[in-house]
Short mmCIF file of N, CA, C and O in Angstrom, two decimals:
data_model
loop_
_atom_site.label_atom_id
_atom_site.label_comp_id
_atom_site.label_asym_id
_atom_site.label_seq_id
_atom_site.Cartn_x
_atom_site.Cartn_y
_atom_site.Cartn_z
N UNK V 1 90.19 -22.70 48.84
CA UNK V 1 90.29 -21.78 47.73
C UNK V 1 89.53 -22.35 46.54
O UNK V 1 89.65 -23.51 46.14
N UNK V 2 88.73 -21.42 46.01
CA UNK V 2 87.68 -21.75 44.76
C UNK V 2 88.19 -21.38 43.23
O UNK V 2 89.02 -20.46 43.17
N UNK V 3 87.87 -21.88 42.21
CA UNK V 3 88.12 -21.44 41.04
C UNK V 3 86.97 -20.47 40.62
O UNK V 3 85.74 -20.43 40.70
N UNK V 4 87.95 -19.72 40.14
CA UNK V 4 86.79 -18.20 39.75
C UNK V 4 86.79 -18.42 38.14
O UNK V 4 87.62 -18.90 37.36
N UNK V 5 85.45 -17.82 38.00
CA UNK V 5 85.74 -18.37 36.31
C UNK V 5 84.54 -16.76 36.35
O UNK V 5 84.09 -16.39 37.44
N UNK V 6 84.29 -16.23 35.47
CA UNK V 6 83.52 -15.29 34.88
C UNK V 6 83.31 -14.85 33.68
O UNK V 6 84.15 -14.15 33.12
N UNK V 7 81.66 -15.37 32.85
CA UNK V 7 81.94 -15.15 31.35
C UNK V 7 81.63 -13.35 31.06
O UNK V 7 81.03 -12.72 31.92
N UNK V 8 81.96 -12.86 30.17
CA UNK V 8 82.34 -11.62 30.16
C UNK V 8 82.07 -11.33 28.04
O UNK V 8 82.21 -12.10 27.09
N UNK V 9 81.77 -10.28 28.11
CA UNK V 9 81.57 -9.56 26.28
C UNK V 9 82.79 -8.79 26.38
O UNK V 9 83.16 -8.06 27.29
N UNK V 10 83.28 -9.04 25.40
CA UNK V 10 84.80 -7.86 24.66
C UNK V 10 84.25 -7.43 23.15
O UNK V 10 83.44 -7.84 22.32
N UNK V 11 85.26 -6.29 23.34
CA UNK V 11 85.05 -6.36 21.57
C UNK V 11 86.42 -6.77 21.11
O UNK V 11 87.37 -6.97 21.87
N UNK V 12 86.45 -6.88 19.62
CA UNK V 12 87.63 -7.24 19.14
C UNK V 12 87.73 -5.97 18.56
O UNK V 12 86.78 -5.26 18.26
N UNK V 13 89.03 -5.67 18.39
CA UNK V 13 89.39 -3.81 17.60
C UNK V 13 90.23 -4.31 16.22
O UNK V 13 91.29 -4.79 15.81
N UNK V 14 89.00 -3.86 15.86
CA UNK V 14 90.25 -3.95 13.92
C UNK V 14 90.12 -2.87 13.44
O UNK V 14 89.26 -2.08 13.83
N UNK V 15 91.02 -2.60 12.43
CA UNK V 15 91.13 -1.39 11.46
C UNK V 15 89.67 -1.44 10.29
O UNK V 15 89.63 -0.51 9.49
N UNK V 16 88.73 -2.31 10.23
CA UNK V 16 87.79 -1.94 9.44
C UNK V 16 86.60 -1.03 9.82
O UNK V 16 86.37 -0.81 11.01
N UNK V 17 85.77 -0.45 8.77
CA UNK V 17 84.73 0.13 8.98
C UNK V 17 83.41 -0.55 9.20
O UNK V 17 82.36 -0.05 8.79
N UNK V 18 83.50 -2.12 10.10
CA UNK V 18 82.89 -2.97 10.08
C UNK V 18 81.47 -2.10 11.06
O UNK V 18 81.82 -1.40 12.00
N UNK V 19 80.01 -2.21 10.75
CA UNK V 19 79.19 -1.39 11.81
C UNK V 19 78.34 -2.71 12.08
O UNK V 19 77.12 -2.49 12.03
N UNK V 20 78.64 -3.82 12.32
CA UNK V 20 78.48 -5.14 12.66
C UNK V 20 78.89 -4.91 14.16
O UNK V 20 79.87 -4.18 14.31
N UNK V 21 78.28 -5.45 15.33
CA UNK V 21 78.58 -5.48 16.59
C UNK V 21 79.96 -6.76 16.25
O UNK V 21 80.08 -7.72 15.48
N UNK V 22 80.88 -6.05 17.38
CA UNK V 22 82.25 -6.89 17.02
C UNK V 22 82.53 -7.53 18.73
O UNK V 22 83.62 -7.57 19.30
N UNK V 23 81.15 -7.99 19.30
CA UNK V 23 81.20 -8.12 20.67
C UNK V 23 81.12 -10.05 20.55
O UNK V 23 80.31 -10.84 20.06
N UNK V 24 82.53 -10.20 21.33
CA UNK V 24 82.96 -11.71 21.65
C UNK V 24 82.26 -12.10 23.06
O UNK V 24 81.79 -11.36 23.93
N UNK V 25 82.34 -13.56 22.98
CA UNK V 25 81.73 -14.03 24.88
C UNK V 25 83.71 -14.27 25.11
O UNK V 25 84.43 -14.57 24.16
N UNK V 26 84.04 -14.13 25.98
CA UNK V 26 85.02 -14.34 26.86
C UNK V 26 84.71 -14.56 27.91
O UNK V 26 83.75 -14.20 28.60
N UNK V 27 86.17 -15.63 28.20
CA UNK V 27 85.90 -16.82 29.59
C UNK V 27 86.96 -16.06 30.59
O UNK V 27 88.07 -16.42 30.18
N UNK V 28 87.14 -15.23 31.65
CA UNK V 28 88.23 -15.31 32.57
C UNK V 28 88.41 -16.05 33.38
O UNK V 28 87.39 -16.05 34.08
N UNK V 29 89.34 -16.97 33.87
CA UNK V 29 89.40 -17.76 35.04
C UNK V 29 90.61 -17.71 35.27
O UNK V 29 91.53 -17.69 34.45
N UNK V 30 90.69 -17.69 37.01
CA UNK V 30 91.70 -17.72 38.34
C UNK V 30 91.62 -19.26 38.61
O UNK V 30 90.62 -19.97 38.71
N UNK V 31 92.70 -19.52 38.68
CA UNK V 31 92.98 -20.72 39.90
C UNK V 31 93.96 -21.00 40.73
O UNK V 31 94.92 -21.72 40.49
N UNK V 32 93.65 -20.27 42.00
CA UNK V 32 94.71 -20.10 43.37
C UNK V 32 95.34 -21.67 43.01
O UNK V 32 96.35 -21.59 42.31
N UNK V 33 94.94 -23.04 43.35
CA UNK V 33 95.24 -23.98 43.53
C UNK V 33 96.37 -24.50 42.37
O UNK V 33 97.17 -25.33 42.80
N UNK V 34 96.49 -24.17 41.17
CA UNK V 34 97.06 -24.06 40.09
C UNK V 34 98.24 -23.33 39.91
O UNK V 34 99.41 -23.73 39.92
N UNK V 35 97.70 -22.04 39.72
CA UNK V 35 98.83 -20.68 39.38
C UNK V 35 98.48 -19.71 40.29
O UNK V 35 98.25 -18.70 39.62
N UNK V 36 98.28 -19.40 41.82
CA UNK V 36 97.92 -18.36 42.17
C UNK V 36 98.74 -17.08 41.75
O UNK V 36 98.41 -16.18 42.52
N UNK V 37 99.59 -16.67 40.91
CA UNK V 37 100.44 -15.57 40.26
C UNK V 37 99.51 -15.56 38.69
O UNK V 37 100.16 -14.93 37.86
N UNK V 38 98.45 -15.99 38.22
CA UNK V 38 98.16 -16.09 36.90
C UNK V 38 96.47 -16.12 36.73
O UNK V 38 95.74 -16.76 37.48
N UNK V 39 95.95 -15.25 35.50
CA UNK V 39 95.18 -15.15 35.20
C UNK V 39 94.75 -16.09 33.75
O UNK V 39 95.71 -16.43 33.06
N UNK V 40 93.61 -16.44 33.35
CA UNK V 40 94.03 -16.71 32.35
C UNK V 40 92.73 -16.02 31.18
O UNK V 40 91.88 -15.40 31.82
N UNK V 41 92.56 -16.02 30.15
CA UNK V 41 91.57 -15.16 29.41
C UNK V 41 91.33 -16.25 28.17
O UNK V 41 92.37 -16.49 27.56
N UNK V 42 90.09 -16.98 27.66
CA UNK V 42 89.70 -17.59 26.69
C UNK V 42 88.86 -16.91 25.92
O UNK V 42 87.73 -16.53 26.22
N UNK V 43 89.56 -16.73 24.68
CA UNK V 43 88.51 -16.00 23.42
C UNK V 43 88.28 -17.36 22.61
O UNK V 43 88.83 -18.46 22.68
N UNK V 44 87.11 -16.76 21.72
CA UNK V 44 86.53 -17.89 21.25
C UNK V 44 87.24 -18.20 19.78
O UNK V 44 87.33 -17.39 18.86
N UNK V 45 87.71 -19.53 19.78
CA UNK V 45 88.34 -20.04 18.61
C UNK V 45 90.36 -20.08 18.65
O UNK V 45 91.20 -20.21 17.76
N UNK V 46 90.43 -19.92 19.81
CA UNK V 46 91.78 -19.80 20.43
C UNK V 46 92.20 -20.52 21.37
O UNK V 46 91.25 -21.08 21.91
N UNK V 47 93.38 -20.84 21.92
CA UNK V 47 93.38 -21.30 23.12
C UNK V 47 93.41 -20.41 24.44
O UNK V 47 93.35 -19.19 24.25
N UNK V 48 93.48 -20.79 25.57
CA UNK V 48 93.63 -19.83 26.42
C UNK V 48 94.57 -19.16 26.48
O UNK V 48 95.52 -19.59 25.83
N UNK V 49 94.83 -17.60 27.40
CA UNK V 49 96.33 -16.95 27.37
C UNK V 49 96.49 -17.31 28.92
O UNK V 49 95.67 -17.78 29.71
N UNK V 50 97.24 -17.10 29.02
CA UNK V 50 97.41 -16.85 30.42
C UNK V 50 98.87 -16.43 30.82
O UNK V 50 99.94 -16.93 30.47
N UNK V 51 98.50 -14.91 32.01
CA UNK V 51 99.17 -13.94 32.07
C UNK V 51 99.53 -13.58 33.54
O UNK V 51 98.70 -13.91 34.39
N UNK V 52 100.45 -13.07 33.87
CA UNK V 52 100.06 -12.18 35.40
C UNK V 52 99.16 -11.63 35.60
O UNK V 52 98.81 -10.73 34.83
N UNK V 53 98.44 -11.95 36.72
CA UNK V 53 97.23 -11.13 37.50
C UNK V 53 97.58 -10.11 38.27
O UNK V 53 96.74 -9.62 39.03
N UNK V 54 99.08 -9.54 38.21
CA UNK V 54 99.34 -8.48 38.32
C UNK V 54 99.54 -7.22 37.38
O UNK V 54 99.31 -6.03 37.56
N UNK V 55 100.28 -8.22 35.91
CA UNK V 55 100.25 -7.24 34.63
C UNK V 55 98.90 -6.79 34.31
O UNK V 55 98.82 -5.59 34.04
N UNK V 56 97.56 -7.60 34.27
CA UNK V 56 96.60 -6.71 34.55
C UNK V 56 95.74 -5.66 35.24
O UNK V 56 94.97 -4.75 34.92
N UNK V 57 96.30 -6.29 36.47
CA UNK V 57 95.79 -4.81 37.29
C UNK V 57 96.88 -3.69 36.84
O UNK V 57 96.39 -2.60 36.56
N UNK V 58 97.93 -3.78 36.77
CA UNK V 58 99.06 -2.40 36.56
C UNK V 58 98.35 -1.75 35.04
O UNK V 58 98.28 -0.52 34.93
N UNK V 59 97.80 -2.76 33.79
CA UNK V 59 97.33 -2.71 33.09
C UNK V 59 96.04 -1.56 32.97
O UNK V 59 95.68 -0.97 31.95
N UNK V 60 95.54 -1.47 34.21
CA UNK V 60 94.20 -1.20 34.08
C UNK V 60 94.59 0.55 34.62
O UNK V 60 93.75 1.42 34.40
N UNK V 61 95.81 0.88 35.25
CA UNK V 61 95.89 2.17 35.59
C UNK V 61 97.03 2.79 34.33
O UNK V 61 96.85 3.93 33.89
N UNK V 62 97.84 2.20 33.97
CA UNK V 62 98.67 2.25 32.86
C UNK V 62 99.26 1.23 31.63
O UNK V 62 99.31 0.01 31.83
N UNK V 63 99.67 1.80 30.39
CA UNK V 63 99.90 0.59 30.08
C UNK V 63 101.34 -0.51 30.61
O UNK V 63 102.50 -0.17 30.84
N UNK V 64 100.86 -1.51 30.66
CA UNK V 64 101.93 -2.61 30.97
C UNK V 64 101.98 -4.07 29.86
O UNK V 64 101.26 -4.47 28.95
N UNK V 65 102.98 -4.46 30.37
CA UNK V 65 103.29 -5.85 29.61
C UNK V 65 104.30 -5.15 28.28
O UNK V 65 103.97 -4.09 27.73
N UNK V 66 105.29 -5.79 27.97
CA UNK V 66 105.83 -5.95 26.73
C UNK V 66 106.53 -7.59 26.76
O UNK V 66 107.74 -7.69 26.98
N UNK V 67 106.02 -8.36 26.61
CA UNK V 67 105.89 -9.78 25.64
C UNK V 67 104.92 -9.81 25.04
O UNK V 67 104.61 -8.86 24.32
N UNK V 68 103.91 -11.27 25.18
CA UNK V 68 103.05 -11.70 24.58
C UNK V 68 101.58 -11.26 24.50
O UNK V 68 100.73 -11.42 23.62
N UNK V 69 101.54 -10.54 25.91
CA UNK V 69 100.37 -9.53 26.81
C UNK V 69 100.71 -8.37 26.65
O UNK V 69 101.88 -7.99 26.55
N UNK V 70 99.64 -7.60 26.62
CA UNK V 70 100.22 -6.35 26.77
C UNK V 70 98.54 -5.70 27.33
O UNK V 70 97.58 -6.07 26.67
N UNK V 71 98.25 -4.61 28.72
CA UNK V 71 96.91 -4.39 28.88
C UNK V 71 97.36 -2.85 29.11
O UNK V 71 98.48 -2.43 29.43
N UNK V 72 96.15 -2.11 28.84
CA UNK V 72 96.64 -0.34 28.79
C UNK V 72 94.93 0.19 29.01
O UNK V 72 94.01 -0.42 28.46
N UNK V 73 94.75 1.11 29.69
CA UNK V 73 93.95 1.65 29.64
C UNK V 73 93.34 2.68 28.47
O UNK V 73 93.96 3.54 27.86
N UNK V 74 91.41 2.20 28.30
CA UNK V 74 91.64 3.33 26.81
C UNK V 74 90.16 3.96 27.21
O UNK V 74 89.06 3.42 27.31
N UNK V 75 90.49 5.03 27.35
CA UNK V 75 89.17 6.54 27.97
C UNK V 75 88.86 6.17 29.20
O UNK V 75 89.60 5.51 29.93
N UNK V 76 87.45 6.69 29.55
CA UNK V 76 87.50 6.55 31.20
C UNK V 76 87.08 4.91 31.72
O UNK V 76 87.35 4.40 32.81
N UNK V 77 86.20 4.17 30.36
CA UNK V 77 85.64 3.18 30.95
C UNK V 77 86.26 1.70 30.14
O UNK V 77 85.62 0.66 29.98
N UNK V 78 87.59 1.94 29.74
CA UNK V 78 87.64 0.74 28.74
C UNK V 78 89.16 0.48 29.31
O UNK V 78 89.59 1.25 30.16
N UNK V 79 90.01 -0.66 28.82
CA UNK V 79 90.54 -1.15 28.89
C UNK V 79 91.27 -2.39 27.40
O UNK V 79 90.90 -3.42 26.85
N UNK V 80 92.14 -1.68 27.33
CA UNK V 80 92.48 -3.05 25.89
C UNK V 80 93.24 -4.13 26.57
O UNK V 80 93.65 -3.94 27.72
N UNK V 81 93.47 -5.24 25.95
CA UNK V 81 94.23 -6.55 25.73
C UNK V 81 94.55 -6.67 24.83
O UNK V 81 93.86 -6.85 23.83
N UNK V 82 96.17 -6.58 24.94
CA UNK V 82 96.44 -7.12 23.33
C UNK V 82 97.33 -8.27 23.61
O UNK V 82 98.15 -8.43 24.51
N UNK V 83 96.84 -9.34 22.23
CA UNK V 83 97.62 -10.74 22.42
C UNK V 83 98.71 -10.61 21.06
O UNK V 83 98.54 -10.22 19.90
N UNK V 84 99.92 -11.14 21.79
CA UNK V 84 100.56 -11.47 20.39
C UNK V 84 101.19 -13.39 20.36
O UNK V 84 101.53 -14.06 21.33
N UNK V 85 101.16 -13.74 19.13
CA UNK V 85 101.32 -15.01 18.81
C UNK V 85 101.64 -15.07 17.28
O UNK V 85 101.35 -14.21 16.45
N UNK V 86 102.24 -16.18 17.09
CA UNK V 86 102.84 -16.48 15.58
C UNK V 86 102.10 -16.28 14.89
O UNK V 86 102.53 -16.27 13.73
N UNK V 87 101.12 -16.11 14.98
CA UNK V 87 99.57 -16.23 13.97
C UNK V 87 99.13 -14.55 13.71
O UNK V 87 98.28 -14.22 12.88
N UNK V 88 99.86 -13.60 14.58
CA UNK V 88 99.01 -12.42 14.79
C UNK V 88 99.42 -11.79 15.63
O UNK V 88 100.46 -11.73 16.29
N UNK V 89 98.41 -11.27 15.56
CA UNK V 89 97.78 -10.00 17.40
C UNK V 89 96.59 -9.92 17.19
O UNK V 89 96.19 -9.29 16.20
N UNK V 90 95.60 -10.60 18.15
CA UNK V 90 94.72 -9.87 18.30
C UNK V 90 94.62 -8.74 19.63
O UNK V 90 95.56 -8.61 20.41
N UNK V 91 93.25 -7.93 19.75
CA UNK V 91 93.19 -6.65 20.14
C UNK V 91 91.70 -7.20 20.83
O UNK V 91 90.81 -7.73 20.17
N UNK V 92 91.64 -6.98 22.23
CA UNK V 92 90.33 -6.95 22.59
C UNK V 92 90.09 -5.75 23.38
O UNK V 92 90.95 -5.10 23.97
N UNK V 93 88.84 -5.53 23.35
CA UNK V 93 88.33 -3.93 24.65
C UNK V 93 87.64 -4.95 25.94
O UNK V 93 87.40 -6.15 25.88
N UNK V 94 87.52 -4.41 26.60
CA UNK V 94 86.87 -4.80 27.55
C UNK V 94 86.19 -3.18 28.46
O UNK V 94 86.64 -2.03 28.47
N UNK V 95 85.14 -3.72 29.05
CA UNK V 95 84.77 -2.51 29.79
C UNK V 95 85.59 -2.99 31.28
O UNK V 95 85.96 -4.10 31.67
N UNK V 96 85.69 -1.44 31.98
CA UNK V 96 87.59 -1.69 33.06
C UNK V 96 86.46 -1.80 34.01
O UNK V 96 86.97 -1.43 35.06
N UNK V 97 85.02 -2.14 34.31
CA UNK V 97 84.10 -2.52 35.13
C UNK V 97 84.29 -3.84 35.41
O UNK V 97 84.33 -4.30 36.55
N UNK V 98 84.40 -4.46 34.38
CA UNK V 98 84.43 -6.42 34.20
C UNK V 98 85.40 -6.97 34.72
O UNK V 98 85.44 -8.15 35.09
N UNK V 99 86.45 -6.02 34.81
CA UNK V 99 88.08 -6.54 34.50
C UNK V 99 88.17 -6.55 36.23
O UNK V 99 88.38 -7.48 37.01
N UNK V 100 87.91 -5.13 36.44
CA UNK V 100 87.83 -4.81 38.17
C UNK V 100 87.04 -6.01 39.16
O UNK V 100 87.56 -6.42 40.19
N UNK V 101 85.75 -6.45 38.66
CA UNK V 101 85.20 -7.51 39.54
C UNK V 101 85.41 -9.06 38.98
O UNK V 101 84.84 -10.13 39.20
N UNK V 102 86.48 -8.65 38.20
CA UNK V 102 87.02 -10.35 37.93
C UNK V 102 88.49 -9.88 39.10
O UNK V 102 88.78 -10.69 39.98
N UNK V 103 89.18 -8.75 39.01
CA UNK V 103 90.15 -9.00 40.13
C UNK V 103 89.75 -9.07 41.54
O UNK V 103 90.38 -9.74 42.36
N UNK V 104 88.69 -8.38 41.84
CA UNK V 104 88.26 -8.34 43.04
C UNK V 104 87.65 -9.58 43.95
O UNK V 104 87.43 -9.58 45.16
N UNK V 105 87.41 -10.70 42.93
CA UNK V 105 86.62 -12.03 42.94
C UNK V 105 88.16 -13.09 43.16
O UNK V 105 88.25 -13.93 44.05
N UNK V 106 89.08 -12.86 42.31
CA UNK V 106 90.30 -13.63 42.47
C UNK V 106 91.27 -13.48 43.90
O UNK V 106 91.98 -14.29 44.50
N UNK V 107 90.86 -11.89 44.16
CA UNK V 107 91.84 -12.15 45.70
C UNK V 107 90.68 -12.27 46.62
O UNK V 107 91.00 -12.15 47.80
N UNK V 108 89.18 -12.52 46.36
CA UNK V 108 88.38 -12.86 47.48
C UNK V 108 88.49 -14.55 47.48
O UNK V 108 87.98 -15.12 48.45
N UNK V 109 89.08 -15.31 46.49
CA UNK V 109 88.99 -16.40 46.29
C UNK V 109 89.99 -16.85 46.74
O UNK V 109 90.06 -18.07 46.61
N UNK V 110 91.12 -16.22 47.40
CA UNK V 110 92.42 -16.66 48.18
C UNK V 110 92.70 -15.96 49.47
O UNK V 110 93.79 -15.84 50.02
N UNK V 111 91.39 -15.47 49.93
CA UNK V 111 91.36 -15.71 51.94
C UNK V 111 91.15 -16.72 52.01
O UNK V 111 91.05 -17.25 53.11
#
C-alpha cells in the first residue's frame, strides 16, 4: 500500500468583494499504512486536518459532518470544506472533479 498525496487549487470563500483570485495550492494525502479510515487536507499556513474519508465522500452527495469538518455539496461542479478551530472557520471550494480522483486514487491505493 502507497501513500497518495495530490496537490490540488481551492478557493477560500469569504464575505468580501475581494475580485483578487482567492485560489490556494492544497496538499491531500491518504495513508492506508497510518490511518486507513482518514483523509487528511493541508492548506497553506495551517496545520493539517484530518478527517474521515468517508465524511467526504457522503460530503460530496450531501452535506455531512457536524464537528470540526463539515463537506456539502455547492452547484453542479463544486464542493465546500469547512474547517472549524479556536482560531475560526475557514471555508474552502474545491472543484467535486479533484475531490472524486483524490477518492478514487485512495481506495486504488488499498488493493
Amino acid at each position: 500500500m502507497s501513500v497518495v498525496e495530490q496537490y490540488a487549487r481551492a478557493h477560500i470563500v469569504t464575505d468580501t468583494d475581494a475580485e483578487e483570485d482567492t485560489a490556494i495550492p492544497v496538499v491531500l494525502r491518504y495513508d492506508p499504512e497510518t490511518d486507513p479510515r482518514s483523509v487528511r487536507v493541508g492548506l497553506p499556513g495551517t496545520d493539517e486536518w484530518t478527517f474521515s474519508r468517508t465524511l467526504l465522500e457522503q460530503g460530496l452527495r450531501a452535506p455531512a459532518g457536524t464537528g470540526e469538518v463539515r463537506v456539502w455539496p455547492c452547484g453542479r461542479v463544486g464542493a465546500v470544506v469547512e474547517f472549524h478551530s479556536a482560531r475560526g472557520v475557514s471555508v474552502v471550494q474545491f472543484e467535486t472533479k479533484t475531490l472524486l480522483r483524490f477518492l478514487r486514487r485512495t481506495y486504488l491505493a488499498t488493493v
